[in-house]
Coordinates of C-alpha atoms in Angstrom, one line a residue:
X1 CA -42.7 -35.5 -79.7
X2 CA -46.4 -36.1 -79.4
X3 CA -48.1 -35.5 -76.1
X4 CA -48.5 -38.9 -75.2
X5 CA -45.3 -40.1 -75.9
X6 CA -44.0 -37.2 -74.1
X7 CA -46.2 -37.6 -70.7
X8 CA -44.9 -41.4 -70.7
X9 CA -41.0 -40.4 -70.9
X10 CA -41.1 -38.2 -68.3
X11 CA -43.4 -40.6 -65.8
X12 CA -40.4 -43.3 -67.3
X13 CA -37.6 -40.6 -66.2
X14 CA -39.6 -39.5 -63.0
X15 CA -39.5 -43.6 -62.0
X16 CA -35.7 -44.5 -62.8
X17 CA -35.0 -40.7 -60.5
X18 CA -37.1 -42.8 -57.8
X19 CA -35.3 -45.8 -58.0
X20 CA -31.6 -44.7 -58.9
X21 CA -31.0 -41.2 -57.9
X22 CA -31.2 -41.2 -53.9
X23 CA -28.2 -40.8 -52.0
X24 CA -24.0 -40.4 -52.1
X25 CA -21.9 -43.0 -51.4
X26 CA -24.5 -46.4 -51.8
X27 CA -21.8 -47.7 -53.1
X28 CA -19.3 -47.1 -50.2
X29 CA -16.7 -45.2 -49.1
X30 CA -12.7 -45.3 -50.8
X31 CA -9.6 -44.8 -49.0
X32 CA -6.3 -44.7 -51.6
X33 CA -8.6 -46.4 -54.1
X34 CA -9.5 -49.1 -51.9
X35 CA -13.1 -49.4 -51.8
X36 CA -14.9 -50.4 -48.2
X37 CA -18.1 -50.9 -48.4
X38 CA -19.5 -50.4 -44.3
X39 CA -18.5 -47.7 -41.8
X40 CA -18.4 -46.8 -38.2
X41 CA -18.2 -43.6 -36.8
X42 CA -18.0 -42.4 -33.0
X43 CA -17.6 -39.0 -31.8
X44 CA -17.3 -39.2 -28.5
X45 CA -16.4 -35.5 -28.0
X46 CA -20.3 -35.1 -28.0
X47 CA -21.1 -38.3 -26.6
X48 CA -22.7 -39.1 -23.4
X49 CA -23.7 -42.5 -23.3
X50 CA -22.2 -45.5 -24.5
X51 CA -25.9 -46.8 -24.6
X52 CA -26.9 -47.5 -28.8
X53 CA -23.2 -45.8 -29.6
X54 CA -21.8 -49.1 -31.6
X55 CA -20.0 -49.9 -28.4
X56 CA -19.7 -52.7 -25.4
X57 CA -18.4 -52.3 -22.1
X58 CA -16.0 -55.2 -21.5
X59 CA -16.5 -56.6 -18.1
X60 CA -14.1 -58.8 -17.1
X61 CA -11.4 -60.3 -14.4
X62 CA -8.0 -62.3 -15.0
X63 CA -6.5 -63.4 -12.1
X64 CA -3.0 -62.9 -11.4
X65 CA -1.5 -66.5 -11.8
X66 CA -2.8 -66.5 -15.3
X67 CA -2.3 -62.9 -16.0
X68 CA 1.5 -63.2 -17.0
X69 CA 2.4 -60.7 -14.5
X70 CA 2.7 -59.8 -10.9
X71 CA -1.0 -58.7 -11.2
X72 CA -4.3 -59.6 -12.6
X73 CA -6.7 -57.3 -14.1
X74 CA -10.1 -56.3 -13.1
X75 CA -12.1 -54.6 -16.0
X76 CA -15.2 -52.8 -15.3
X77 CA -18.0 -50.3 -16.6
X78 CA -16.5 -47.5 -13.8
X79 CA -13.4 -47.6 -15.7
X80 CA -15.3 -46.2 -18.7
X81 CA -16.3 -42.6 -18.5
X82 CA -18.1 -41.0 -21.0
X83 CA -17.1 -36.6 -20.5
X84 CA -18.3 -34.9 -23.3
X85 CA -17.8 -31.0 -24.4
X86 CA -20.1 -28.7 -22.6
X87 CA -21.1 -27.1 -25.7
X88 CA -22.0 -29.5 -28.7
X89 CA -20.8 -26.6 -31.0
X90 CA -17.2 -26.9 -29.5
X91 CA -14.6 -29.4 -30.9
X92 CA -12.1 -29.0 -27.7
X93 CA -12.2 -28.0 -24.3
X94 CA -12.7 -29.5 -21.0
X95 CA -16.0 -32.1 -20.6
X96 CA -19.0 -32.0 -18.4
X97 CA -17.0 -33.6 -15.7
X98 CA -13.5 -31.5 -16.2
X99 CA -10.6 -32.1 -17.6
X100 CA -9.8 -33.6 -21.3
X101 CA -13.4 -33.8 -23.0
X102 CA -13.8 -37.4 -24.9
X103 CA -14.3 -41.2 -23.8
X104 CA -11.6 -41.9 -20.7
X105 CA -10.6 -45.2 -19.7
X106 CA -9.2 -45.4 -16.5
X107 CA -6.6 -47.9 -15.0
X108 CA -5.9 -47.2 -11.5
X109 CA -4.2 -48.1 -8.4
X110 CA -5.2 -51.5 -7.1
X111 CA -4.4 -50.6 -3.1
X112 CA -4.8 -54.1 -1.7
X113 CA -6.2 -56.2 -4.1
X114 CA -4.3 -57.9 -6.6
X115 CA -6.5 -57.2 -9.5
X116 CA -5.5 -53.7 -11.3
X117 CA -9.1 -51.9 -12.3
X118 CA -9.0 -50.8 -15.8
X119 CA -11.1 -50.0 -19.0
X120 CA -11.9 -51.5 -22.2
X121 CA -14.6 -51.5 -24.9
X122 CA -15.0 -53.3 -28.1
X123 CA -17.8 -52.6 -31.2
X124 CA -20.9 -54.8 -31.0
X125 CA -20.4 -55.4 -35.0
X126 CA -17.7 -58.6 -35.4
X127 CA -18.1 -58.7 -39.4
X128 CA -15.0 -56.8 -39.9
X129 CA -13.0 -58.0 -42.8
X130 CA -10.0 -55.8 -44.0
X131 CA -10.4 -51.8 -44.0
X132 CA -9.2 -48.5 -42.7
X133 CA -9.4 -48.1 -39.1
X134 CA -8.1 -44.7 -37.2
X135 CA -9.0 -43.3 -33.9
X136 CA -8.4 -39.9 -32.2
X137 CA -6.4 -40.7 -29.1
X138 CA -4.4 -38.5 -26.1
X139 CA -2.0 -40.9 -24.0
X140 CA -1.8 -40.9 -20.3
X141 CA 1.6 -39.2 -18.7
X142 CA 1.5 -41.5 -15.5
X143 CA 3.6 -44.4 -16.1
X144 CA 2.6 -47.7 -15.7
X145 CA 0.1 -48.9 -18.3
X146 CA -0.5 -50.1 -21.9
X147 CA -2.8 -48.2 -23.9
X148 CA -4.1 -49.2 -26.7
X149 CA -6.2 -49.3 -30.0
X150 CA -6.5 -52.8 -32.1
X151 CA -8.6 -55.4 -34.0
X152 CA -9.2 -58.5 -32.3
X153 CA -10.5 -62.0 -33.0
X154 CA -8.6 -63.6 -30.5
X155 CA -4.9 -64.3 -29.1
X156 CA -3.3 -65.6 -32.4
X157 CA -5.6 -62.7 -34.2
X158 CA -4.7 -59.5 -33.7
X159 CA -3.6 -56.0 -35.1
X160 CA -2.2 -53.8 -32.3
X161 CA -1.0 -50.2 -32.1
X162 CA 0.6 -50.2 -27.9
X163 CA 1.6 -47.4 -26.2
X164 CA 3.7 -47.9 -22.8
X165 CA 3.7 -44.9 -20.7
X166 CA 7.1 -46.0 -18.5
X167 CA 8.4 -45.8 -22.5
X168 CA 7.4 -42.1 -22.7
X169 CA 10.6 -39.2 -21.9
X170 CA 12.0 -36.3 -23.0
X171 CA 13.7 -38.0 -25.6
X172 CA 11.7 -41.0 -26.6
X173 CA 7.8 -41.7 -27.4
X174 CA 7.2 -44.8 -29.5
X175 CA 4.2 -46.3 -30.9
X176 CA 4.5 -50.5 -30.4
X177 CA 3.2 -52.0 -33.8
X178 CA 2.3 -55.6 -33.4
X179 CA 0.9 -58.4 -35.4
X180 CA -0.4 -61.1 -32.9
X181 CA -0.3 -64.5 -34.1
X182 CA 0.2 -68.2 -33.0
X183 CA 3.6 -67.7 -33.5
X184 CA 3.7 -64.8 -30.6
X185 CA 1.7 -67.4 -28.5
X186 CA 4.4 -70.3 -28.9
X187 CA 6.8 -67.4 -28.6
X188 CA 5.3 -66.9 -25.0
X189 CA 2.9 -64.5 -25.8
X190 CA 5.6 -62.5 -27.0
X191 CA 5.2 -60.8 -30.2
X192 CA 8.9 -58.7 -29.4
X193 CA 10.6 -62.3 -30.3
X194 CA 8.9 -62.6 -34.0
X195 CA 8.7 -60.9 -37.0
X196 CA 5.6 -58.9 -36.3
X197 CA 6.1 -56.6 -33.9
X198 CA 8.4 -53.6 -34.9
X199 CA 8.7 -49.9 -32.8
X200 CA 8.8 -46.2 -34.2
X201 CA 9.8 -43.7 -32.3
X202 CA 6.6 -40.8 -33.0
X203 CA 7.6 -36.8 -33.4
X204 CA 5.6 -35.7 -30.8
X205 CA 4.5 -37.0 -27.0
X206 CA 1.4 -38.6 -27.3
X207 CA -0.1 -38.2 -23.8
X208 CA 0.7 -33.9 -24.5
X209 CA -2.6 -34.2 -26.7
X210 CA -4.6 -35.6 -29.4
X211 CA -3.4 -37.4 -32.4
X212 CA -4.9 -39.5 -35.0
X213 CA -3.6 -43.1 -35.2
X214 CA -4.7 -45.5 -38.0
X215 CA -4.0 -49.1 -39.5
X216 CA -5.0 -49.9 -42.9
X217 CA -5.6 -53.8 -43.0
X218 CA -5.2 -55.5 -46.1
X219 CA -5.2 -59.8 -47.2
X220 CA -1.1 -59.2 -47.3
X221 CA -0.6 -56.5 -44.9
X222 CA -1.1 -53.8 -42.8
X223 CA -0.3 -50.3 -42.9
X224 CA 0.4 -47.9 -39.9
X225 CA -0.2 -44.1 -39.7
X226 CA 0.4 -41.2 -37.1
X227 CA -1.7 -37.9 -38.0
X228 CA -2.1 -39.7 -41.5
X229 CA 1.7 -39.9 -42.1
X230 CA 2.6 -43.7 -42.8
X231 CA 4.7 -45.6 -40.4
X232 CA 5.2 -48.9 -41.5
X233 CA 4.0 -51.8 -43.3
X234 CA 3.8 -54.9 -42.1
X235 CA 3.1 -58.3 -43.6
X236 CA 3.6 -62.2 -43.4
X237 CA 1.5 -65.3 -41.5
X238 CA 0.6 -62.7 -39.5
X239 CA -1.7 -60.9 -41.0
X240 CA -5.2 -62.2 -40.4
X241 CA -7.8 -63.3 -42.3
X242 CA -10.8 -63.4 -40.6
X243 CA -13.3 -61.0 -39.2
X244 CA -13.6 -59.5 -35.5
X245 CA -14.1 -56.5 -34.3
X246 CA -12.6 -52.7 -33.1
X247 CA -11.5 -52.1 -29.3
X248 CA -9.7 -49.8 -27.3
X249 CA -8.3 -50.6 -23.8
X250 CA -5.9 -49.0 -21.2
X251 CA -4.4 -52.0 -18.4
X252 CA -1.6 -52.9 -16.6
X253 CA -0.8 -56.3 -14.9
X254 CA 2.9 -55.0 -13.5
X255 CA 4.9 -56.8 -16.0
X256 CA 8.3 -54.9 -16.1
X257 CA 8.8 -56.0 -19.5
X258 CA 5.2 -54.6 -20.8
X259 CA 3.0 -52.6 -18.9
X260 CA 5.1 -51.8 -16.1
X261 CA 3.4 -50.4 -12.9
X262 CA 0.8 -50.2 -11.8
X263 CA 0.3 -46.7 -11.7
X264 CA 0.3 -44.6 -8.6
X265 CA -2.9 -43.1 -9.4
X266 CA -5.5 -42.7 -12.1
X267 CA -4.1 -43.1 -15.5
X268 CA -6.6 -41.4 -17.6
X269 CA -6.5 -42.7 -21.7
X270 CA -9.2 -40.2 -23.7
X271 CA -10.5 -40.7 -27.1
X272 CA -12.3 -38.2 -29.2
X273 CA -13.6 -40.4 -31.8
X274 CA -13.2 -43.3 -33.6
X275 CA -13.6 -43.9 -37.7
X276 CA -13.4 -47.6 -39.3
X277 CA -14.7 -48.1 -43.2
X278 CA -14.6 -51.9 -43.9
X279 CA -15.5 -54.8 -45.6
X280 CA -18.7 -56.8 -43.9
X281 CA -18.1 -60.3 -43.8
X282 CA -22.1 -60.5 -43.0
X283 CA -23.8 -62.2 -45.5
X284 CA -26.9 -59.7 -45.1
X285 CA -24.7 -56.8 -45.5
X286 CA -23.6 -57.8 -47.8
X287 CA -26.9 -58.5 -49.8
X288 CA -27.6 -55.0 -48.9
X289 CA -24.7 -54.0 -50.4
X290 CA -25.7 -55.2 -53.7
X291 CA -29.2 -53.9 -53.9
X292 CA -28.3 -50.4 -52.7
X293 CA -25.0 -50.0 -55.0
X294 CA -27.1 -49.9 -58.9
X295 CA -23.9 -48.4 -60.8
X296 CA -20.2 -48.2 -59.0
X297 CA -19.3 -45.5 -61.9
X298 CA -22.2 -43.4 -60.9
X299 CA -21.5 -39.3 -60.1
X300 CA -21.3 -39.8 -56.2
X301 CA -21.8 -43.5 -56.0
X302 CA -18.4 -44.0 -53.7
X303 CA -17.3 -41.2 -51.5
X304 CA -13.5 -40.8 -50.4
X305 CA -12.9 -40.8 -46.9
X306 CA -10.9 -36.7 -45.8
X307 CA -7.8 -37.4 -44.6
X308 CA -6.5 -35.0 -42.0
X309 CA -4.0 -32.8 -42.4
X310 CA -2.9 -31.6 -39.1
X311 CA -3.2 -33.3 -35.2
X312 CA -6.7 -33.1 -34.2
X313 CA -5.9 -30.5 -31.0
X314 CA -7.9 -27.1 -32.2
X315 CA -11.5 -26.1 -32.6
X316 CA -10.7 -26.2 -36.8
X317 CA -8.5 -29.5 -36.9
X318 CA -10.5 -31.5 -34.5
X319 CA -13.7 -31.1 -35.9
X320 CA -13.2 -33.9 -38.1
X321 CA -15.6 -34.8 -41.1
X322 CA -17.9 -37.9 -40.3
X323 CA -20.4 -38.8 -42.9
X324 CA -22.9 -40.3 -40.1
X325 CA -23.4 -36.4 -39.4
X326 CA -23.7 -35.7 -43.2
X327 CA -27.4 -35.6 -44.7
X328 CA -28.1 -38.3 -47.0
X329 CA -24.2 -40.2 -47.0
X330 CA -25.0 -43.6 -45.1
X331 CA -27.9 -45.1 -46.7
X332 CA -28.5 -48.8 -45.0
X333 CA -25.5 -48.3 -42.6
X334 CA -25.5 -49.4 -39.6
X335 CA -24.9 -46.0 -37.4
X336 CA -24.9 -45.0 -33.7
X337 CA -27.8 -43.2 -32.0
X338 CA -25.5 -41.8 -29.0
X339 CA -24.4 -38.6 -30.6
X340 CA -26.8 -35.9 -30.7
X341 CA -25.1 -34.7 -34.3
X342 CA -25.4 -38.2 -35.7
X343 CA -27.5 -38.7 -38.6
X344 CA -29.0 -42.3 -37.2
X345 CA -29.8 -45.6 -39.4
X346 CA -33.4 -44.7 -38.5
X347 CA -33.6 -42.2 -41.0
X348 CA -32.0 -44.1 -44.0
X349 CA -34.8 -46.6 -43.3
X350 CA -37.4 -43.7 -43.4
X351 CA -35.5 -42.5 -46.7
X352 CA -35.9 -46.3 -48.2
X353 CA -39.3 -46.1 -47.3
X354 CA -39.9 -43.1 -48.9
X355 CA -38.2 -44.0 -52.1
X356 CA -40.0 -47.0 -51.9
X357 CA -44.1 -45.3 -51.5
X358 CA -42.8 -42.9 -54.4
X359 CA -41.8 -45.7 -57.2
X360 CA -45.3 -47.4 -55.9
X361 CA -47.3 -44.2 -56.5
X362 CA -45.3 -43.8 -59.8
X363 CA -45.8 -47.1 -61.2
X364 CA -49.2 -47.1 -60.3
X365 CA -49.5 -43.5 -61.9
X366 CA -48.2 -44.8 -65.2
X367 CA -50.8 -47.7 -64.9
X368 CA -53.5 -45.4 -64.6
X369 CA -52.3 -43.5 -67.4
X370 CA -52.1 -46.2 -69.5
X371 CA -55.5 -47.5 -69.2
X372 CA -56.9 -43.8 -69.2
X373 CA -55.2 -43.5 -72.9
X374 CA -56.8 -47.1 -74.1

C-alpha cells in the first residue's frame, strides 16, 4: 500500500475508533433476553444522603375518615433515615447510627394523634415503561405494618410486592403479590377479592435479614422473584400500561384486615439498594438511545444484568454488581451522585465530550492532510 493511501486508512480507522468504539452497554442492559434500555441503581449501604440519589421524600398526610382504617397516616422526611456502613469497603455491618446499615423507614407509634408517622420515597424519574425491578430489603419483626416495594402511577395502576408483619410466625412468612387495578377500586380497594392479588408463602423470615425481591414487568404480565428464584406470574386487565415510577414505603392505618396495628414501637423497614433496568417512555431518552446505540450486534454493545445467587446477608453475597460503579458501563444514563462509589452521569458527559473534541481534531487532521498532499 503506498504511503499515502496508507496514512489516510489509518486517520479513516483512527476516526470510526472515535466515533464507534467508546463504551459497554450503549445499547442497554438484557435481563433473560429482554433488552432495557435505562437503569437505576441505589446503594444505600454507602449512602448518606438522599440529596441527588434518584430519590424523593414523600411528604404527606391522609386523615383517618378517608384512610380506610381506624387511623390516618402522617408521612414525613423523619421517617426516612439514611445509616450507612461505617467503612465504605464493608458490604454489612451495623451503620453510622447503629443497628442494620442501609435506608430505614420508620412507622411508629402514633401516642395521641390519630395519624400513624411513617416513611416513603419514590424515584424522581416517572418514564418507566416495562422492566426488571429488584430491591434488597430486611422486614421489620414488630407487628403491625405493611412494607412494601412497588411501581406506581396511581390507585388503578399498580404492581405491589406487601409484606404484613402481624402475617410473620414460626410457621408462616408470605410475600402479598398484587396487581392494582380499577377493578380492586370497585372491589373496595380490595385487590384480595380479584384476580390479581395471589400469596406465597417465602422459605425464609424476611424481617431475620436481607433478601432480594424483584418483579419483572412485561405488556402481558408480570413476573415475581425472591433471591432470584421465580414466584409467580401474573397477568390479565391488570397489568398496566403506562409509565410511573419505583417506591418503597412502610405504614399502617390499623386496618385488621391489612396493616394491622399500629405498632407499639418503631418498626424499622431497611434497604440496601435498589436496581431497576427499563424501558423510558421519555421521548429524549429515548432519542438518546438511538444516537448512542450505532450497532445492537456489536462485542459489548448490551450488557446482561448478574443475577444473584445467594441472599444478599455476607460481606461476598451483598456486595452486589452495579454498573453505575463500573468505569465506562452507563454512558448517557441518568445516575445518582449520592454514593461515594457511584460512577456519576457527569462523567459520561465528560466522556461524550471527549469523544466529541477527538473526532473534531481527527477530521480536521485528515483535512489538513489532504490539502497538505494537493
Amino acid at each position: 500500500m503506498p504511503p499515502l493511501t496508507r496514512s489516510i486508512s489509518l486517520l479513516s480507522t483512527a476516526i470510526l475508533f472515535a466515533t464507534l468504539a467508546w463504551a459497554d452497554c450503549e445499547c442497554g442492559y438484557t435481563v433473560n433476553g429482554t433488552l432495557y434500555t435505562d437503569l437505576t441503581e441505589t446503594d444505600f449501604l454507602h449512602t448518606k444522603s438522599l440529596n441527588e440519589s434518584g430519590w424523593i421524600t414523600q411528604v404527606y398526610a391522609i386523615e383517618r375518615e378517608t384512610s380506610r382504617g381506624p387511623f390516618g397516616k402522617d408521612a414525613s422526611a423523619k421517617q426516612i433515615v439514611t445509616n450507612p456502613l461505617k467503612s465504605r469497603f464493608d458490604w454489612v455491618g451495623e451503620g453510622v447510627n447503629g443497628g442494620d446499615a442501609g435506608l430505614q423507614i420508620i412507622t411508629s407509634n402514633p401516642g395521641k394523634s390519630e395519624l400513624v408517622p411513617m416513611g416513603e420515597i419514590g424515584t424522581n424519574r416517572t418514564d418507566m415503561l416495562y422492566g426488571s425491578f429488584r430491591a434488597a430489603i430486611k422486614l421489620t419483626g414488630q407487628e403491625g405494618t405493611c412494607g412494601a416495594f412497588f411501581w406506581y402511577l396511581d390507585d388503578s395502576r399498580e404492581i405491589d410486592m406487601e409484606f404484613l408483619s402481624s402475617q410473620f410466625n414460626e410457621t408462616s412468612h408470605p410475600v402479598n403479590l398484587v396487581l392494582q387495578s380499577q377493578a380492586s377500586i370497585d372491589a373496595g380497594f380490595d385487590a384480595g377479592n380479584t384476580d390479581a392479588f395471589q400469596t406465597h408463602q417465602l422459605p425464609f423470615d424476611p424481617s431475620e435479614g436481607f433478601n432480594e425481591y424483584r418483579f419483572d414487568w412485561f405488556e402481558d404480565r408480570v413476573d415475581f422473584y425472591a433471591n432470584g428464584v421465580f414466584l409467580k406470574s401474573m397477568s390479565g386487565e391488570g397489568v398496566p400500561k403506562d409509565p410511573g415510577h419505583l417506591m418503597l414505603s412502610q405504614w399502617s392505618n390499623g386496618d385488621p384486615k391489612w396493616s394491622g396495628g399500629p405498632p407499639t414501637q418503631d418498626a424499622v423497614m431497611t434497604v440496601s439498594y435498589v436496581k431497576g433496568y427499563f424501558n423510558s417512555s421519555d421521548t429524549q431518552r429515548q432519542s438518546d438511545w438511538e444516537n448512542r446505540c450505532m450497532d445492537i450486534t456489536a462485542p459489548n454493545a448490551t450488557c446482561e444484568v448478574p443475577e444473584i445467587t445467594a441472599p444478599p446477608q455476607t460481606n461476598e453475597t451483598a456486595n452486589t454488581f452495579f454498573f453505575s460503579q463500573q468505569q465506562n458501563m452507563t454512558v448517557n444514563q441518568t445516575l445518582s451522585r449520592g454514593n461515594p462509589n457511584t460512577i456519576a452521569s457527569g462523567a459520561c458527559s465528560i466522556h461524550a465530550s471527549v469523544q466529541s473534541i477527538l473526532t473534531a481534531a481527527l477530521l480536521s487532521s485528515l483535512v489538513l492532510f489532504m490539502n497538505w498532499c494537493s
